[in-house]
Short mmCIF file of N, CA and C in Angstrom, two decimals:
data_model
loop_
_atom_site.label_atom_id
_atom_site.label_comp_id
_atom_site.label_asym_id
_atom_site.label_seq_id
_atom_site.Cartn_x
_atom_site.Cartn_y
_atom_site.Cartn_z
N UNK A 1 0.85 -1.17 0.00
CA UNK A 1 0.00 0.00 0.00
C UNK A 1 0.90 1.23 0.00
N UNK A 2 0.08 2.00 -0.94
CA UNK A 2 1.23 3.69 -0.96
C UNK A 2 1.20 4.70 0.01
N UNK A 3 2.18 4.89 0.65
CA UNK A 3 2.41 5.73 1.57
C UNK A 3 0.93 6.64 1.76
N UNK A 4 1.09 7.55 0.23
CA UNK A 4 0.08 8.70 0.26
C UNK A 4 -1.24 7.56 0.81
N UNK A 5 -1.81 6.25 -0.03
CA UNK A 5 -3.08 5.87 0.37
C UNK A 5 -3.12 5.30 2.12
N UNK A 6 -1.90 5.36 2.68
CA UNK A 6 -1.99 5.17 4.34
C UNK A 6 -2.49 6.58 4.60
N UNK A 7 -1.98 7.33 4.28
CA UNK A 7 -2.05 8.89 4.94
C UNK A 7 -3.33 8.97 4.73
N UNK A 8 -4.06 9.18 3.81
CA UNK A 8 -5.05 9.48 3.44
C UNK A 8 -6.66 8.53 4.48
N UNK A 9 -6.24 7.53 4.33
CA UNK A 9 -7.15 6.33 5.35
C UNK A 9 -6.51 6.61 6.89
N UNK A 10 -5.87 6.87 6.96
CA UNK A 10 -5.40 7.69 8.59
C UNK A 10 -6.25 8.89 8.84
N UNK A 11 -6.07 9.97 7.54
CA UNK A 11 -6.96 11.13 7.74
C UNK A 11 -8.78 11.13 7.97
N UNK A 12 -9.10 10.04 7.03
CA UNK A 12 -10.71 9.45 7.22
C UNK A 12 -10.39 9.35 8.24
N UNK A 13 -10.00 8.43 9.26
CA UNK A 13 -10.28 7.64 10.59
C UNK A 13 -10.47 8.70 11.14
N UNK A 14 -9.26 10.05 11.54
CA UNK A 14 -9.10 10.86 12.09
C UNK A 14 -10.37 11.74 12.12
N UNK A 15 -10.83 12.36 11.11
CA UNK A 15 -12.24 12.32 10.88
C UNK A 15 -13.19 11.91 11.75
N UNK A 16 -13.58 10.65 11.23
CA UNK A 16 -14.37 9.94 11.54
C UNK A 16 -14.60 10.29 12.91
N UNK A 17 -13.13 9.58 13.44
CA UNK A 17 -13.58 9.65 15.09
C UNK A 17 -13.52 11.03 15.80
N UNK A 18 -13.67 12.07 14.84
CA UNK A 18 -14.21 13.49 15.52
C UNK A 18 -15.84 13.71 14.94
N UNK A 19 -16.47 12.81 14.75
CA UNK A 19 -17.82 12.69 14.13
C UNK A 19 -17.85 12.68 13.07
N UNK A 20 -17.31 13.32 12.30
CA UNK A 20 -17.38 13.40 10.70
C UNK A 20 -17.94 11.98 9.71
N UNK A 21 -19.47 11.92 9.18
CA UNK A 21 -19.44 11.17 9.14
C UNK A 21 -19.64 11.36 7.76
N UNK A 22 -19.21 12.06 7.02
CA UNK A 22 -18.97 11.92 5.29
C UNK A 22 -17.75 11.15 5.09
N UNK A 23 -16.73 11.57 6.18
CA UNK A 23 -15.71 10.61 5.84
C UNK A 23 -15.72 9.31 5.98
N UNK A 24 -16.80 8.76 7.20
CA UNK A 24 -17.25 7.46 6.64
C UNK A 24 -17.63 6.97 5.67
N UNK A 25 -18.46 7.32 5.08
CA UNK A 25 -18.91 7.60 3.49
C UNK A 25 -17.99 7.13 2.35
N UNK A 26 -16.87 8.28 2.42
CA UNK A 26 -15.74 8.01 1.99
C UNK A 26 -14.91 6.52 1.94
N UNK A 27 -14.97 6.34 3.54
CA UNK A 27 -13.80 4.98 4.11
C UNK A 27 -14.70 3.84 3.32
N UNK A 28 -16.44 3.64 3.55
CA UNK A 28 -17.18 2.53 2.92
C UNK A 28 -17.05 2.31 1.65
N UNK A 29 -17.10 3.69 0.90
CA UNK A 29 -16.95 3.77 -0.35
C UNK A 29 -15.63 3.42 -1.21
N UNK A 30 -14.72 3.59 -0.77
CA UNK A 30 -12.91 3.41 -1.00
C UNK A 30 -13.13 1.17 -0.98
N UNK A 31 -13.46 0.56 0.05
CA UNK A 31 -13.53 -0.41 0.48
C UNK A 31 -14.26 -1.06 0.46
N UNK A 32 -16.01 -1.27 -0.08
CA UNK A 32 -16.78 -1.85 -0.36
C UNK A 32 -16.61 -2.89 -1.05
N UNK A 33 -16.39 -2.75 -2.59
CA UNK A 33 -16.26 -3.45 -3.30
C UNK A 33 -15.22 -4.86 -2.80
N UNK A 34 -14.14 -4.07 -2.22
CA UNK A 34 -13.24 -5.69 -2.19
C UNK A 34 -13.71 -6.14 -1.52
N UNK A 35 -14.07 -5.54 -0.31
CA UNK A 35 -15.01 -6.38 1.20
C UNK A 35 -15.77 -7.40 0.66
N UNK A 36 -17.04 -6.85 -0.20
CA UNK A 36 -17.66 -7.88 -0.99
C UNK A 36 -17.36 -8.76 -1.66
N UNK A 37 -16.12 -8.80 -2.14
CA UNK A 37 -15.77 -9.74 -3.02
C UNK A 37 -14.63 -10.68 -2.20
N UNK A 38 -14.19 -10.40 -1.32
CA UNK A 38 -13.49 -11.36 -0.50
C UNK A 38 -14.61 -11.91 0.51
N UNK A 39 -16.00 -11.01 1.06
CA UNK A 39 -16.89 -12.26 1.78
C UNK A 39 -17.75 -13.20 0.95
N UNK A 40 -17.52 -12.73 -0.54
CA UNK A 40 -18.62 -13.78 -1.27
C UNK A 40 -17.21 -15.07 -1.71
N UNK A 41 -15.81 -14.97 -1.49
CA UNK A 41 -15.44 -16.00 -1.72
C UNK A 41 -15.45 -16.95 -0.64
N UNK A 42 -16.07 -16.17 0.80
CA UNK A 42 -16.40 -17.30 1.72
C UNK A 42 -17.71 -17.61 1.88
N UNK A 43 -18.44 -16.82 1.30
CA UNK A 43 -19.93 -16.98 2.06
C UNK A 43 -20.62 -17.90 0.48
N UNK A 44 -19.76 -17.70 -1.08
CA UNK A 44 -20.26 -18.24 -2.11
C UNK A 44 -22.15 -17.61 -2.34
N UNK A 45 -22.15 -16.51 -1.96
CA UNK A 45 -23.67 -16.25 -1.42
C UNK A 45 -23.52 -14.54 -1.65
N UNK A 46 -24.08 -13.79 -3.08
CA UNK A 46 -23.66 -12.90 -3.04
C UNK A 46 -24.44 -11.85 -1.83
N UNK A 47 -25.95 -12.15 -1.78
CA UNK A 47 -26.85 -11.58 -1.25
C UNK A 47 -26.50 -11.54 0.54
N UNK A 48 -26.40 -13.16 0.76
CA UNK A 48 -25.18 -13.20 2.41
C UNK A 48 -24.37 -12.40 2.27
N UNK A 49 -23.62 -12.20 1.83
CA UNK A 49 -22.10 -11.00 1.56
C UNK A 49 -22.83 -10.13 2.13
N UNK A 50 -23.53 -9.74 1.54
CA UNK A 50 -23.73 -8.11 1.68
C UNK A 50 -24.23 -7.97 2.52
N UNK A 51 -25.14 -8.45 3.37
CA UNK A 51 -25.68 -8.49 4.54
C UNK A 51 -24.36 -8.49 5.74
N UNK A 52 -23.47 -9.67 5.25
CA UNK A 52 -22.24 -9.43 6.27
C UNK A 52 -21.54 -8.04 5.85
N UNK A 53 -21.64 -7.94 4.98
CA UNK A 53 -20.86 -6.56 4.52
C UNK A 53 -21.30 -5.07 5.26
N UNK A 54 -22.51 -5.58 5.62
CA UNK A 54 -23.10 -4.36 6.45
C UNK A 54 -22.90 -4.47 7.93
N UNK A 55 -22.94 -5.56 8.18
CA UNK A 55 -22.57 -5.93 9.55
C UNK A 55 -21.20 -5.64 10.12
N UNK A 56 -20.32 -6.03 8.99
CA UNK A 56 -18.75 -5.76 9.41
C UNK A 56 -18.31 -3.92 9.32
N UNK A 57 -19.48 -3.33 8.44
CA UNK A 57 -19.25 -1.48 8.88
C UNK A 57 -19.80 -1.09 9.44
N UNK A 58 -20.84 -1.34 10.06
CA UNK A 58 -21.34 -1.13 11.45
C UNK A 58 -20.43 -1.81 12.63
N UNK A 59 -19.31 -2.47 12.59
CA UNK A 59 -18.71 -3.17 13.75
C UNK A 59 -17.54 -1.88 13.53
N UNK A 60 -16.86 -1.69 12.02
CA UNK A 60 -15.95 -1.11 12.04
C UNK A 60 -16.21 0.47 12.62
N UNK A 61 -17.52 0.86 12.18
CA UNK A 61 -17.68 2.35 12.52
C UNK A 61 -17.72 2.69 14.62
N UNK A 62 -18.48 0.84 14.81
CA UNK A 62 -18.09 1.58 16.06
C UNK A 62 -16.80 1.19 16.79
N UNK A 63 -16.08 -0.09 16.63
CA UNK A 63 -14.89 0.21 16.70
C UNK A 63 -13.55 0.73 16.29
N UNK A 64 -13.50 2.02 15.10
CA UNK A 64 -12.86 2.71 14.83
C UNK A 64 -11.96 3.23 16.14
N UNK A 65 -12.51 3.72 16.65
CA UNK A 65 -11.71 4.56 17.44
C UNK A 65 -10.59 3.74 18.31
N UNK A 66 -10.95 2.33 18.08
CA UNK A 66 -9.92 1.29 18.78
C UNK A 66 -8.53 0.89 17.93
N UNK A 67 -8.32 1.29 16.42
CA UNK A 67 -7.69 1.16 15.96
C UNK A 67 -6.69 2.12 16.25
N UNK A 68 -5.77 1.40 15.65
CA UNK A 68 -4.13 1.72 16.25
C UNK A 68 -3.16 1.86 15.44
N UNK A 69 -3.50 2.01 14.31
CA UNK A 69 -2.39 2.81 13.20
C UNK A 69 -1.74 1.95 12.76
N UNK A 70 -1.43 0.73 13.62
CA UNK A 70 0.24 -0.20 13.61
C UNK A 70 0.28 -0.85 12.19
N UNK A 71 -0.60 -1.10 11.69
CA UNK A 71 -0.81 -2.40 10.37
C UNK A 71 -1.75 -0.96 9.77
N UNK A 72 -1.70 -1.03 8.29
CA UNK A 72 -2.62 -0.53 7.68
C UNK A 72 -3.95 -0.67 7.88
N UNK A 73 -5.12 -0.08 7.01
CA UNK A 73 -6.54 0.15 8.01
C UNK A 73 -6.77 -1.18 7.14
N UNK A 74 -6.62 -1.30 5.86
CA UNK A 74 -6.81 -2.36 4.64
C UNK A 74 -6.56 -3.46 5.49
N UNK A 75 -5.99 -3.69 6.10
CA UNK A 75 -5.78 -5.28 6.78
C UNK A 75 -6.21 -5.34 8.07
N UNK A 76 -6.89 -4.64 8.59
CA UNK A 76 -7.73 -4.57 10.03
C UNK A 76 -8.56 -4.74 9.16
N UNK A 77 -9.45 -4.24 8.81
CA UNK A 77 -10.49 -3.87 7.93
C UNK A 77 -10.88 -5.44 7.08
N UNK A 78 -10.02 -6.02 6.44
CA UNK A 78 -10.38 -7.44 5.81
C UNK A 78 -9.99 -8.40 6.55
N UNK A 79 -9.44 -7.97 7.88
CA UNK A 79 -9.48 -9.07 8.49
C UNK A 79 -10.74 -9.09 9.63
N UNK A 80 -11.73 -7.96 9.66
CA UNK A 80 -13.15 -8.03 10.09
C UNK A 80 -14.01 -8.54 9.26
N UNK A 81 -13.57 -8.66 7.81
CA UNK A 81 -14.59 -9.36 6.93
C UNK A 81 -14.73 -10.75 7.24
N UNK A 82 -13.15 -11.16 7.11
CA UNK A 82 -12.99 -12.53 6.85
C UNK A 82 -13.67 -13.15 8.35
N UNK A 83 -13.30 -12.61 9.52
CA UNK A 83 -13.63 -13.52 10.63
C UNK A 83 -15.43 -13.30 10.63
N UNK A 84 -16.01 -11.91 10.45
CA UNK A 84 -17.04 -12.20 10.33
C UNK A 84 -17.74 -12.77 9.50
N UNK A 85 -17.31 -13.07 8.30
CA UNK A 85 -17.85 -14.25 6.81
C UNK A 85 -18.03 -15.65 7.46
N UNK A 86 -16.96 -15.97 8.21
CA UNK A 86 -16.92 -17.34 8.64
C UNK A 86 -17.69 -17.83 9.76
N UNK A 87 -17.45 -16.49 10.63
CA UNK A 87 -18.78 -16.70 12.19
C UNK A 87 -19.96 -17.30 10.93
N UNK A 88 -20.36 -16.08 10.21
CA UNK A 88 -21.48 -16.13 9.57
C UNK A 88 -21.77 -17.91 9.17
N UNK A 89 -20.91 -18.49 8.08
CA UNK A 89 -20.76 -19.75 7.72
C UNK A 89 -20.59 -20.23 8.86
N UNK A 90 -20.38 -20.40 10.12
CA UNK A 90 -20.78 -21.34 11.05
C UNK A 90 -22.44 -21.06 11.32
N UNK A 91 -22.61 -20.10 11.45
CA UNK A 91 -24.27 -19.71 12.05
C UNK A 91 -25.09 -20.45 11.36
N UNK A 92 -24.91 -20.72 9.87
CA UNK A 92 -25.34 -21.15 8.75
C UNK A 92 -25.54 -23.05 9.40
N UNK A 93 -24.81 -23.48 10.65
CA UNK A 93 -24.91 -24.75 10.40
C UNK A 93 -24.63 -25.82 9.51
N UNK A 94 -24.35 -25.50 8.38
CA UNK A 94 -24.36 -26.56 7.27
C UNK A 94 -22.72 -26.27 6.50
N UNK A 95 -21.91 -26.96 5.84
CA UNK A 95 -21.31 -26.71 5.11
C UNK A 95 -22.09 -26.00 4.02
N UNK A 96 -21.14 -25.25 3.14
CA UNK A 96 -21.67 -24.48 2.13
C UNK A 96 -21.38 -25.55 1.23
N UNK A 97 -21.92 -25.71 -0.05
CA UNK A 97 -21.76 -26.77 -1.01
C UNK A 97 -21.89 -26.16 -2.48
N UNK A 98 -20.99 -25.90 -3.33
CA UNK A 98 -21.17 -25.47 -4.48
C UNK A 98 -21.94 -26.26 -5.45
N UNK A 99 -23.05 -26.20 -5.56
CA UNK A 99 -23.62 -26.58 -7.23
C UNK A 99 -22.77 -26.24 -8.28
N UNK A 100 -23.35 -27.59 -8.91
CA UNK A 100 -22.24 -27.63 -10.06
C UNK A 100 -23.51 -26.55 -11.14
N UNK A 101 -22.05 -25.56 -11.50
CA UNK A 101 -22.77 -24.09 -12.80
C UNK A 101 -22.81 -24.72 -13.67
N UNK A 102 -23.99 -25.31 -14.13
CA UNK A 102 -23.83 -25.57 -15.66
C UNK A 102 -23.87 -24.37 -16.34
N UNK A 103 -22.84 -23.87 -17.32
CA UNK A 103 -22.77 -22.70 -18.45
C UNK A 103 -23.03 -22.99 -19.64
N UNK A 104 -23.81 -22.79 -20.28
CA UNK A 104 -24.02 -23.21 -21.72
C UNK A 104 -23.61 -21.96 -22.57
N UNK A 105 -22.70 -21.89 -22.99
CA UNK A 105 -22.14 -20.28 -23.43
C UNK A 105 -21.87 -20.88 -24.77
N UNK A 106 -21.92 -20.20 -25.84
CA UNK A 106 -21.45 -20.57 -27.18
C UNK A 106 -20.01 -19.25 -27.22
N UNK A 107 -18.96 -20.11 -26.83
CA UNK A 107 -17.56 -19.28 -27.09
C UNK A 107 -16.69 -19.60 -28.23
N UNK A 108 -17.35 -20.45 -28.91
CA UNK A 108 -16.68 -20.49 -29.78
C UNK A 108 -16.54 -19.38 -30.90
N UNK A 109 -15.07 -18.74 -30.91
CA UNK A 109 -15.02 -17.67 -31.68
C UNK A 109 -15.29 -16.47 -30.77
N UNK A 110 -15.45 -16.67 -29.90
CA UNK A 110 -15.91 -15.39 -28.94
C UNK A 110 -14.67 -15.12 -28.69
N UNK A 111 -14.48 -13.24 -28.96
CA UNK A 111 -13.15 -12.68 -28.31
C UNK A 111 -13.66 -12.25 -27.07
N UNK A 112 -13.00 -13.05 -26.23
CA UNK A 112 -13.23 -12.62 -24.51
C UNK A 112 -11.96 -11.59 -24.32
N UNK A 113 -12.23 -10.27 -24.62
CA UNK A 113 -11.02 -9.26 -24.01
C UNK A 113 -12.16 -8.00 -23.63
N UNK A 114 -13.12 -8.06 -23.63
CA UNK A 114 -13.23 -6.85 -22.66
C UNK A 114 -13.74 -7.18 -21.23
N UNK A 115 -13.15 -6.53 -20.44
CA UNK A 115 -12.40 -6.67 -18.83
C UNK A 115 -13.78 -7.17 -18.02
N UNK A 116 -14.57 -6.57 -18.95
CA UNK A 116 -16.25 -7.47 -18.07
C UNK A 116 -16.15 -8.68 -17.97
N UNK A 117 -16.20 -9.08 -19.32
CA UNK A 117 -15.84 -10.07 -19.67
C UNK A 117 -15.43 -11.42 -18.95
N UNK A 118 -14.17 -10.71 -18.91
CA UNK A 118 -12.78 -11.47 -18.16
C UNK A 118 -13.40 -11.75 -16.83
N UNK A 119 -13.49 -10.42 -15.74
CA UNK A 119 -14.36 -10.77 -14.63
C UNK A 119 -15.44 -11.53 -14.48
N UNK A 120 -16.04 -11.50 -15.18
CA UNK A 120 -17.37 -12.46 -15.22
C UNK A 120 -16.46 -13.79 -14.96
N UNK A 121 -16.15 -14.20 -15.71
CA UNK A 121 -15.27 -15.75 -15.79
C UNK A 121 -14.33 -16.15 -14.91
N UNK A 122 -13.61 -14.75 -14.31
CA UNK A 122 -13.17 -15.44 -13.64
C UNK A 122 -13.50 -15.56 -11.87
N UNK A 123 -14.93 -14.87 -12.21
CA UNK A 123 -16.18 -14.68 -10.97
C UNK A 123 -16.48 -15.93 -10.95
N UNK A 124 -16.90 -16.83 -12.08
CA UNK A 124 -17.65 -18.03 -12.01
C UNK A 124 -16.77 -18.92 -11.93
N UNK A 125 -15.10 -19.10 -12.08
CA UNK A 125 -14.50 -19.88 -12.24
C UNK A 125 -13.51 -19.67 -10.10
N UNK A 126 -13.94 -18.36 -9.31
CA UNK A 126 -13.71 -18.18 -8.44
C UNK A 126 -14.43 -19.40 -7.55
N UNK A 127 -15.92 -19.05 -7.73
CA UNK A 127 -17.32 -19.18 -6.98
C UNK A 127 -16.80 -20.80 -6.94
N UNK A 128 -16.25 -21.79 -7.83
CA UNK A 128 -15.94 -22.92 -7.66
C UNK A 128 -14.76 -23.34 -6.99
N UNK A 129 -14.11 -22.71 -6.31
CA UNK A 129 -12.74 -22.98 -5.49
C UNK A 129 -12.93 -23.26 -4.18
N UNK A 130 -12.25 -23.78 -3.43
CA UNK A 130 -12.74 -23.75 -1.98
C UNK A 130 -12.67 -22.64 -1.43
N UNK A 131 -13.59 -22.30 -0.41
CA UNK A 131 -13.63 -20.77 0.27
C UNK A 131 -11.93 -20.10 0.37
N UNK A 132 -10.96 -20.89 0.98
CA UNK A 132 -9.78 -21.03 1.37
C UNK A 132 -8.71 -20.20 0.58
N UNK A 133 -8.93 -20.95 -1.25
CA UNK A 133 -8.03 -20.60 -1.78
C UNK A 133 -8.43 -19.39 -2.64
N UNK A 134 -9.64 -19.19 -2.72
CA UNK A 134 -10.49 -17.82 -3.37
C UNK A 134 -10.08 -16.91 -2.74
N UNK A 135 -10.60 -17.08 -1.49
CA UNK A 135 -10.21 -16.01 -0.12
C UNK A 135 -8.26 -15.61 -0.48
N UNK A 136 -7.53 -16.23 -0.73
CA UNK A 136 -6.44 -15.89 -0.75
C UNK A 136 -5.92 -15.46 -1.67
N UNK A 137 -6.33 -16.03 -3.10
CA UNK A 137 -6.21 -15.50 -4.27
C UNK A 137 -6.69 -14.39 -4.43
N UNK A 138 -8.16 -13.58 -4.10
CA UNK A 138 -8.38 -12.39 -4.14
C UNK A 138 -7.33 -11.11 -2.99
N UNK A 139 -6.88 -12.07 -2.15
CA UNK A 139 -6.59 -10.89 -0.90
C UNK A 139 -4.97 -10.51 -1.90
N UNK A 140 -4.11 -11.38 -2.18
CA UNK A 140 -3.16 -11.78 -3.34
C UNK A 140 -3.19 -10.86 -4.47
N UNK A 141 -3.97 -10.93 -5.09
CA UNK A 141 -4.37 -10.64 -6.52
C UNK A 141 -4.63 -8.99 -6.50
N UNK A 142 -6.31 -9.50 -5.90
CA UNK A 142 -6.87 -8.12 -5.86
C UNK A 142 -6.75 -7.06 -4.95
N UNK A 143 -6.12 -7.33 -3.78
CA UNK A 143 -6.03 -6.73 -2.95
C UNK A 143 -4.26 -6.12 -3.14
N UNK A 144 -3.88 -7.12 -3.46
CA UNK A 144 -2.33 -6.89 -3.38
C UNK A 144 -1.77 -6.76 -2.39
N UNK A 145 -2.21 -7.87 -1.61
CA UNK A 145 -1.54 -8.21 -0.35
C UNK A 145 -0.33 -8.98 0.00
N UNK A 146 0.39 -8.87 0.66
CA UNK A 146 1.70 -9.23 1.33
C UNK A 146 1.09 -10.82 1.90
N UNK A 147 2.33 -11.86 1.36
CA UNK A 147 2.15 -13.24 2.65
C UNK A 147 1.47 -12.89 3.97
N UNK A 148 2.19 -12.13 4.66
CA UNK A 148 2.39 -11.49 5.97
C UNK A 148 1.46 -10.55 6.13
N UNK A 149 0.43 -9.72 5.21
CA UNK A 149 -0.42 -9.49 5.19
C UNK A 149 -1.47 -10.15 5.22
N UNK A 150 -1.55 -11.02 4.12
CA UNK A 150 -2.40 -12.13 4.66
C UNK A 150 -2.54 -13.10 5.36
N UNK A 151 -1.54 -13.53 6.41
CA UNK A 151 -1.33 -13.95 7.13
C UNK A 151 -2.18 -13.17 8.25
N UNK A 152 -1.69 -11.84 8.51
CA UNK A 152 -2.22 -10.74 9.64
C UNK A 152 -3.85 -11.10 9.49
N UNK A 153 -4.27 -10.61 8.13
CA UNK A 153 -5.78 -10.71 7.71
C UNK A 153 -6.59 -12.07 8.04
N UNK A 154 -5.82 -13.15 7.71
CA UNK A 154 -6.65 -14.73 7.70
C UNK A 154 -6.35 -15.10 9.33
N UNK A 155 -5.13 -15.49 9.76
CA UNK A 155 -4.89 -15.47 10.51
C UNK A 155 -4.06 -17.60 10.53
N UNK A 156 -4.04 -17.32 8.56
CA UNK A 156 -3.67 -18.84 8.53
C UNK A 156 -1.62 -18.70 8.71
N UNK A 157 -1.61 -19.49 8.55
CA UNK A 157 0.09 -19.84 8.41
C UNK A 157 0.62 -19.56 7.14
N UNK A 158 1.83 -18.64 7.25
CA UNK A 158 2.03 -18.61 5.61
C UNK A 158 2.42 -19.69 4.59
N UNK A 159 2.89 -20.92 5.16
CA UNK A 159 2.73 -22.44 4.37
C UNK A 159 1.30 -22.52 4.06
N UNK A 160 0.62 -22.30 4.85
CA UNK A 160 -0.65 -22.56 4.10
C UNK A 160 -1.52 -22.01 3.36
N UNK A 161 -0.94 -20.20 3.66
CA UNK A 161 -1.25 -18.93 2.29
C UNK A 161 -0.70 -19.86 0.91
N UNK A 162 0.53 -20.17 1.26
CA UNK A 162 1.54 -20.08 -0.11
C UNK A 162 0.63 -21.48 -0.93
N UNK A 163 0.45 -22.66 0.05
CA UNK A 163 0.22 -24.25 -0.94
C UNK A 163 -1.22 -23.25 -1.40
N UNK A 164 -2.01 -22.74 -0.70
CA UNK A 164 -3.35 -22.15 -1.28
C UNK A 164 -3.64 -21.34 -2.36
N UNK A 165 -2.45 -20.52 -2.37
CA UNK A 165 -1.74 -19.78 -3.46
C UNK A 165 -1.86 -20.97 -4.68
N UNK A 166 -0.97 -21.76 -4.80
CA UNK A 166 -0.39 -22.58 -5.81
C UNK A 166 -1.46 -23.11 -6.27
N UNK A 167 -2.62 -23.67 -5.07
CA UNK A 167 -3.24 -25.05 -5.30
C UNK A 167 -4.49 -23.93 -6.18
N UNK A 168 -4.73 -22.75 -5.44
CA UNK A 168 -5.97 -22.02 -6.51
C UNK A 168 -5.46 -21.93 -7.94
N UNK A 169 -4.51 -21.26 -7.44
CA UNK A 169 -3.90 -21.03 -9.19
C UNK A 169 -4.65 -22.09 -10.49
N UNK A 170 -3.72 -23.20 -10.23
CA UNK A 170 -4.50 -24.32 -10.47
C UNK A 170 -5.20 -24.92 -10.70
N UNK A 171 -6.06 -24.69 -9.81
CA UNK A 171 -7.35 -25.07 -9.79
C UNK A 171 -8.80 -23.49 -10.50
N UNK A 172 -8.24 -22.46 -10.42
CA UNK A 172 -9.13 -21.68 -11.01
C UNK A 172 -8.92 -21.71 -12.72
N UNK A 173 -7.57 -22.42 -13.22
CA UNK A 173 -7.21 -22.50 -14.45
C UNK A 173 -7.84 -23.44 -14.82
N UNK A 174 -7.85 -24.92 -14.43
CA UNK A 174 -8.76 -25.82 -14.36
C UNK A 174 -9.90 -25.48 -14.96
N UNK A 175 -10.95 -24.29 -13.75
CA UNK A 175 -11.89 -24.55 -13.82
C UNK A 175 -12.04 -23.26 -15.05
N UNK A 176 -11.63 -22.61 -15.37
CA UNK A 176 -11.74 -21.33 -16.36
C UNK A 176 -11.74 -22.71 -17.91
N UNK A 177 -10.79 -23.37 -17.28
CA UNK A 177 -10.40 -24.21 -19.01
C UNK A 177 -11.80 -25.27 -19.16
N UNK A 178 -12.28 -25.31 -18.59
CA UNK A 178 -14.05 -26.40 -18.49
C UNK A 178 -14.86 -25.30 -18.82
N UNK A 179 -14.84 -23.98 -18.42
CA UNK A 179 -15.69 -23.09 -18.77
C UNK A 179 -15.34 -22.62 -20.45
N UNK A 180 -14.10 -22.05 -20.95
CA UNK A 180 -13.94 -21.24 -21.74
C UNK A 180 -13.40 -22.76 -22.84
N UNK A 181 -12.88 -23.97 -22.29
CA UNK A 181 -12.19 -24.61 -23.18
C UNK A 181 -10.94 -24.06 -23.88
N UNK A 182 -11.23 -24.02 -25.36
CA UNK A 182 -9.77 -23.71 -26.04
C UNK A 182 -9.84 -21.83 -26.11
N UNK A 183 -10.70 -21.37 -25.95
CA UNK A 183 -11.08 -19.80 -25.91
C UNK A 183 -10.25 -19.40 -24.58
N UNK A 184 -9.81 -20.33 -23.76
CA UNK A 184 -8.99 -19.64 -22.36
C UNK A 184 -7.79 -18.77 -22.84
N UNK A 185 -7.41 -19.11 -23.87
CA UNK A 185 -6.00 -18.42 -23.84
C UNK A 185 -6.63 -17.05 -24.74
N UNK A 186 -7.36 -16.46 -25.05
CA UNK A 186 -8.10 -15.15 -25.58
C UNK A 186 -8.88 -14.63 -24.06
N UNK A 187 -8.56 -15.09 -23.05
CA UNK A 187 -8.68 -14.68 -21.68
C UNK A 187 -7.62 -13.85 -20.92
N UNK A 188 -6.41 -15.07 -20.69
CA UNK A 188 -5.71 -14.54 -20.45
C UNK A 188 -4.32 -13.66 -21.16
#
C-alpha cells in the first residue's frame, strides 16, 4: 500500500472519530467493493455478503476509534470481513456446497477481451474454489496483499497462504479451461 493511500485512510479515521461522518462515506466507499468480493469467496452467497458486509461497517464504525495505526486500516479492515464471513458460515450450520454451474455459453469464436468479460469468468470460475483458496487468491491478486499481510488478515500460516496460493492457481485454471475450453487463452 502507498504511503500517500496510508495517509489518506489515517486522515478518514481521524475524521471519523471526531464525528465526521462523510468521511465514513468516503472509508465505505474506498472499500466496499473488495469487502464484498473477498466475503462472497467465503460466504459463495452474493446476497449473504452483503448483509455481512453491512454488519462488518457497522462493527468497524463503532470500533474505529480502537484502531491503532500499527498495520494498515486495509488489513484490520479485511481481516473483520474474513472472521465475520466465517462466524457467519458457522451460524449457517451446514457446510456451504457449491452446485455444479452448468454454463451453456457458445464461445466459440468469442473474443473474450473486454475486462467485463474477463471478470465475469473469472467470478464463475472463483465461486468454484474452496472458500480457502479464493479467499487468498483475491486478498493476493486483488487486494495486493503481502504473505504477511495475509497472514495478519486470515490469521492462517504462511505455508498454508503459499500451498493455497499454488493449489488455486490451479485449480481456477482448471476450472476457467471447463468453462472457456480452447477460448482460455483469448482470456488470459
Amino acid at each position: 500500500m502507498s504511503n500517500s493511500k496510508k495517509q489518506y485512510d489515517y486522515e478518514l479515521i481521524r475524521k471519523i472519530n471526531e464525528g465526521d461522518t462523510t468521511a465514513f462515506r468516503q472509508l465505505v466507499y474506498l472499500y466496499k467493493d473488495v469487502s464484498l468480493s473477498l466475503a462472497c469467496s467465503i460466504l459463495k452467497d452474493k446476497t449473504i455478503a452483503e448483509d455481512v458486509l453491512q454488519e462488518v461497517f457497522i462493527k468497524v464504525y463503532a470500533k474505529l476509534n480502537t484502531f491503532k495505526f500499527k498495520a494498515s486500516f486495509s488489513t484490520w479492515l479485511y481481516r473483520i470481513v474474513v472472521n465475520t464471513s466465517y462466524n457467519e458460515l458457522k451460524k449457517q450450520k451446514h457446510t456451504v456446497t457449491i452446485d455444479a454451474i452448468t454454463i451453456n455459453l457458445d464461445t466459440q469464436g468469442k473474443d473474450i477481451t473486454l475486462e467485463s468479460d474477463q471478470k465475469m469468468y473469472i467470478n464463475l470460475a472463483l465461486e468454484k474454489l474452496r472458500p480457502d483458496e479464493a479467499l487468498v487468491l483475491r486478498l493476493f491478486y486483488l487486494c495486493e496483499s503481502s504473505i504477511k499481510e495475509i497472514e495478519n488478515i486470515t490469521g492462517f500460516k504462511s505455508s498454508k497462504i503459499k500451498v493455497d496460493l499454488h493449489r488455486g492457481r490451479e485449480n481456477i485454471h482448471a476450472e476457467l479451461k471447463k468453462i472457456l475450453g480452447n477460448d482460455l487463452k483469448n482470456l488470459l
